[in-house]
Amino acid sequence: MRTQQVFWMGAVVFLVVLLLALYGRVKEPELNLPGKRVIFTDTDKPAYATNTNTCPTSMAQKAARSPWFRARFVENMKLFLNKREVFDPETYNMLNGDSSPFGIQGLDIEALKETLQNPNLTYPEPLSEPRQECVTCAVVGTGGNLKLAGKGAEIDSHDYVFRVNVALTGKRYVNDVGNKSSFYGFFPESVVNRINFGRDAKFDVSS
């Protein structure tokens, strides 16, 4: 009996020492951002990317104060594709390294070209306006964390509201998540789900 106790005690000590040794070798994950980024060139920068924002609470100011955030913040990152990205060989090859939504690998390129050359396709209006000072935004997901939160009015009070996927904003949900929507990002499957939800998925796009 005593021999078994000594054995198990020895085994426990060994495991503890092993775990401590392994823990000591674990390093904080290093920043490994991909080098593939599509940014604005000097010839296609819109007004919001050229004017300097002096708001003390802007994202640029926060990046200046935080080395961690500064390493991850790309102020001139393009938000939307245009035909230059598809027809420029260098940029095309860059984007073709990743599948959707991070790139264009596997997409029907001809259909994409036709879409981007459609005369009715324009950049969203907010991106063509001069930069406003000290705007705020809310990004609303669809994980259910805002259920019964009563944050709808607070969310709608922001200058811009970003919503994704199904983004239920109907009468049953407006008290929790609001219904103001400035930008809506989605996967194709999400559009089908929105149709199924009917009136619960209507947006207020008037503001």
Tab-separated table of C-alpha atoms in Angstrom:
chain	number	residue	atom	x	y	z
A	1	MET	CA	0.000	0.000	0.000
A	2	ARG	CA	2.752	2.424	0.935
A	3	THR	CA	4.568	1.577	-2.286
A	4	GLN	CA	1.482	2.586	-4.307
A	5	GLN	CA	1.199	5.900	-2.442
A	6	VAL	CA	4.850	6.679	-3.106
A	7	PHE	CA	4.363	5.785	-6.771
A	8	TRP	CA	1.344	8.050	-7.229
A	9	MET	CA	2.953	10.909	-5.313
A	10	GLY	CA	5.999	10.594	-7.553
A	11	ALA	CA	3.783	10.580	-10.635
A	12	VAL	CA	1.955	13.718	-9.491
A	13	VAL	CA	5.229	15.530	-8.770
A	14	PHE	CA	6.551	14.534	-12.189
A	15	LEU	CA	3.433	15.836	-13.946
A	16	VAL	CA	3.561	19.120	-12.021
A	17	VAL	CA	7.219	19.628	-12.930
A	18	LEU	CA	6.476	18.763	-16.561
A	19	LEU	CA	3.578	21.212	-16.737
A	20	LEU	CA	5.659	23.978	-15.170
A	21	ALA	CA	8.435	23.341	-17.666
A	22	LEU	CA	6.020	23.457	-20.580
A	23	TYR	CA	4.349	26.585	-19.211
A	24	GLY	CA	7.702	28.297	-19.001
A	25	ARG	CA	8.251	27.661	-22.700
A	26	VAL	CA	4.882	29.091	-23.722
A	27	LYS	CA	5.283	32.583	-25.115
A	28	GLU	CA	2.728	35.258	-25.710
A	29	PRO	CA	1.367	34.836	-29.246
A	30	GLU	CA	3.308	36.987	-31.648
A	31	LEU	CA	1.588	39.342	-34.012
A	32	ASN	CA	1.455	37.659	-37.387
A	33	LEU	CA	-0.508	39.904	-39.686
A	34	PRO	CA	-0.591	38.853	-43.339
A	35	GLY	CA	1.331	41.093	-45.693
A	36	LYS	CA	-1.553	41.152	-48.143
A	37	ARG	CA	-3.485	44.365	-47.715
A	38	VAL	CA	-5.417	46.447	-50.195
A	39	ILE	CA	-4.986	50.099	-49.291
A	40	PHE	CA	-5.824	53.383	-50.926
A	41	THR	CA	-3.407	54.750	-53.469
A	42	ASP	CA	-2.736	58.481	-53.757
A	43	THR	CA	-5.029	58.678	-56.771
A	44	ASP	CA	-8.134	57.033	-55.320
A	45	LYS	CA	-8.215	58.244	-51.733
A	46	PRO	CA	-11.665	59.553	-50.797
A	47	ALA	CA	-12.135	62.607	-48.617
A	48	TYR	CA	-12.346	60.644	-45.383
A	49	ALA	CA	-8.929	59.059	-45.992
A	50	THR	CA	-7.100	62.288	-46.776
A	51	ASN	CA	-8.296	64.663	-44.065
A	52	THR	CA	-6.603	64.498	-40.673
A	53	ASN	CA	-8.994	63.888	-37.802
A	54	THR	CA	-8.180	65.964	-34.734
A	55	CYS	CA	-10.813	64.411	-32.492
A	56	PRO	CA	-9.071	63.372	-29.220
A	57	THR	CA	-11.060	60.140	-29.081
A	58	SER	CA	-10.523	59.060	-32.693
A	59	MET	CA	-9.232	55.621	-33.609
A	60	ALA	CA	-6.009	57.200	-34.867
A	61	GLN	CA	-5.465	58.881	-31.497
A	62	LYS	CA	-6.115	55.618	-29.677
A	63	ALA	CA	-3.612	53.884	-31.962
A	64	ALA	CA	-1.018	56.550	-31.194
A	65	ARG	CA	-1.338	55.829	-27.463
A	66	SER	CA	-1.342	52.038	-27.679
A	67	PRO	CA	1.564	50.125	-29.277
A	68	TRP	CA	-0.573	46.957	-29.284
A	69	PHE	CA	-3.428	48.637	-31.156
A	70	ARG	CA	-1.112	50.655	-33.391
A	71	ALA	CA	0.458	47.440	-34.705
A	72	ARG	CA	-2.988	46.263	-35.797
A	73	PHE	CA	-4.556	49.511	-37.017
A	74	VAL	CA	-4.462	50.222	-40.761
A	75	GLU	CA	-6.104	53.604	-41.305
A	76	ASN	CA	-6.017	53.544	-45.095
A	77	MET	CA	-7.421	50.024	-45.497
A	78	LYS	CA	-9.952	49.874	-48.322
A	79	LEU	CA	-13.437	48.887	-47.263
A	80	PHE	CA	-14.923	48.001	-50.636
A	81	LEU	CA	-13.640	46.497	-53.859
A	82	ASN	CA	-13.701	48.401	-57.095
A	83	LYS	CA	-12.752	47.286	-60.588
A	84	ARG	CA	-9.131	48.387	-60.109
A	85	GLU	CA	-8.588	45.572	-57.611
A	86	VAL	CA	-9.683	42.933	-60.125
A	87	PHE	CA	-8.017	44.326	-63.246
A	88	ASP	CA	-4.686	45.257	-61.666
A	89	PRO	CA	-2.508	42.073	-61.862
A	90	GLU	CA	-0.559	42.754	-58.672
A	91	THR	CA	-3.636	43.477	-56.569
A	92	TYR	CA	-5.548	40.609	-58.164
A	93	ASN	CA	-2.817	38.130	-57.240
A	94	MET	CA	-2.781	39.530	-53.716
A	95	LEU	CA	-6.527	39.051	-53.271
A	96	ASN	CA	-6.505	35.665	-54.972
A	97	GLY	CA	-4.435	34.265	-52.114
A	98	ASP	CA	-7.470	34.057	-49.816
A	99	SER	CA	-11.009	32.820	-50.240
A	100	SER	CA	-14.086	34.917	-49.525
A	101	PRO	CA	-14.669	37.025	-47.463
A	102	PHE	CA	-10.948	37.786	-47.107
A	103	GLY	CA	-10.109	37.474	-50.795
A	104	ILE	CA	-11.500	36.462	-54.169
A	105	GLN	CA	-10.094	32.952	-54.501
A	106	GLY	CA	-12.713	30.577	-55.894
A	107	LEU	CA	-15.089	33.328	-57.004
A	108	ASP	CA	-16.471	33.654	-60.513
A	109	ILE	CA	-14.066	36.365	-61.670
A	110	GLU	CA	-16.036	37.256	-64.790
A	111	ALA	CA	-19.192	37.747	-62.740
A	112	LEU	CA	-17.191	39.811	-60.260
A	113	LYS	CA	-15.819	42.003	-63.047
A	114	GLU	CA	-19.302	42.544	-64.462
A	115	THR	CA	-20.584	43.495	-61.020
A	116	LEU	CA	-17.774	45.948	-60.338
A	117	GLN	CA	-18.246	47.565	-63.755
A	118	ASN	CA	-21.986	47.982	-63.318
A	119	PRO	CA	-22.733	51.703	-63.854
A	120	ASN	CA	-25.197	51.604	-60.955
A	121	LEU	CA	-22.512	50.451	-58.506
A	122	THR	CA	-21.139	53.306	-56.436
A	123	TYR	CA	-19.384	53.648	-53.122
A	124	PRO	CA	-21.794	54.146	-50.210
A	125	GLU	CA	-22.613	57.816	-49.728
A	126	PRO	CA	-20.881	58.226	-46.319
A	127	LEU	CA	-17.539	57.362	-47.907
A	128	SER	CA	-17.794	60.125	-50.494
A	129	GLU	CA	-18.500	62.874	-47.980
A	130	PRO	CA	-15.869	64.956	-46.159
A	131	ARG	CA	-14.749	63.473	-42.882
A	132	GLN	CA	-16.804	64.590	-39.903
A	133	GLU	CA	-15.225	65.282	-36.548
A	134	CYS	CA	-15.714	62.921	-33.612
A	135	VAL	CA	-18.249	60.542	-35.138
A	136	THR	CA	-19.173	57.414	-33.222
A	137	CYS	CA	-20.233	53.986	-34.412
A	138	ALA	CA	-21.803	50.823	-33.070
A	139	VAL	CA	-21.070	47.347	-34.423
A	140	VAL	CA	-23.936	44.950	-33.764
A	141	GLY	CA	-23.465	41.203	-34.163
A	142	THR	CA	-26.024	38.410	-34.060
A	143	GLY	CA	-24.812	36.297	-31.147
A	144	GLY	CA	-27.782	37.060	-28.905
A	145	ASN	CA	-25.784	38.877	-26.209
A	146	LEU	CA	-28.056	41.931	-26.447
A	147	LYS	CA	-31.257	40.016	-25.692
A	148	LEU	CA	-33.225	41.983	-23.060
A	149	ALA	CA	-30.333	44.479	-22.848
A	150	GLY	CA	-32.482	47.480	-23.755
A	151	LYS	CA	-29.635	49.083	-25.743
A	152	GLY	CA	-31.626	49.951	-28.860
A	153	ALA	CA	-31.826	53.712	-28.302
A	154	GLU	CA	-28.143	53.888	-27.365
A	155	ILE	CA	-27.143	51.964	-30.496
A	156	ASP	CA	-29.296	54.141	-32.758
A	157	SER	CA	-27.787	57.308	-31.252
A	158	HIS	CA	-24.454	56.617	-32.980
A	159	ASP	CA	-23.576	58.320	-36.257
A	160	TYR	CA	-23.044	54.989	-38.001
A	161	VAL	CA	-24.382	51.547	-37.128
A	162	PHE	CA	-22.779	48.430	-38.611
A	163	ARG	CA	-24.853	45.238	-38.724
A	164	VAL	CA	-24.013	41.757	-39.970
A	165	ASN	CA	-25.723	38.573	-41.148
A	166	VAL	CA	-29.397	38.167	-40.181
A	167	ALA	CA	-29.462	41.404	-38.132
A	168	LEU	CA	-32.995	41.273	-36.746
A	169	THR	CA	-34.280	44.821	-36.238
A	170	GLY	CA	-38.056	44.403	-36.260
A	171	LYS	CA	-40.512	45.538	-33.601
A	172	ARG	CA	-39.738	42.640	-31.264
A	173	TYR	CA	-36.020	43.450	-31.286
A	174	VAL	CA	-35.781	47.217	-31.669
A	175	ASN	CA	-35.724	47.904	-27.917
A	176	ASP	CA	-32.606	45.746	-27.545
A	177	VAL	CA	-30.686	46.322	-30.793
A	178	GLY	CA	-32.280	49.377	-32.438
A	179	ASN	CA	-33.047	49.519	-36.147
A	180	LYS	CA	-30.781	52.236	-37.562
A	181	SER	CA	-28.413	50.711	-40.128
A	182	SER	CA	-25.609	52.452	-42.008
A	183	PHE	CA	-23.651	49.410	-43.201
A	184	TYR	CA	-24.849	45.840	-43.573
A	185	GLY	CA	-22.413	42.980	-44.215
A	186	PHE	CA	-23.569	39.450	-44.869
A	187	PHE	CA	-22.947	36.016	-46.316
A	188	PRO	CA	-25.386	34.782	-49.002
A	189	GLU	CA	-26.922	32.349	-46.509
A	190	SER	CA	-27.773	35.251	-44.223
A	191	VAL	CA	-29.855	36.937	-46.921
A	192	VAL	CA	-32.006	33.807	-47.221
A	193	ASN	CA	-32.471	33.761	-43.452
A	194	ARG	CA	-33.436	37.440	-43.464
A	195	ILE	CA	-36.157	36.739	-46.026
A	196	ASN	CA	-37.512	33.979	-43.793
A	197	PHE	CA	-37.747	36.382	-40.848
A	198	GLY	CA	-39.815	38.817	-42.908
A	199	ARG	CA	-40.846	41.975	-41.055
A	200	ASP	CA	-38.461	41.258	-38.169
A	201	ALA	CA	-35.549	41.905	-40.522
A	202	LYS	CA	-36.538	45.318	-41.861
A	203	PHE	CA	-34.014	48.155	-41.596
A	204	ASP	CA	-34.462	51.821	-40.897
A	205	VAL	CA	-32.203	53.346	-43.546
A	206	SER	CA	-33.651	56.834	-43.391
A	207	SER	CA	-30.919	58.179	-41.104
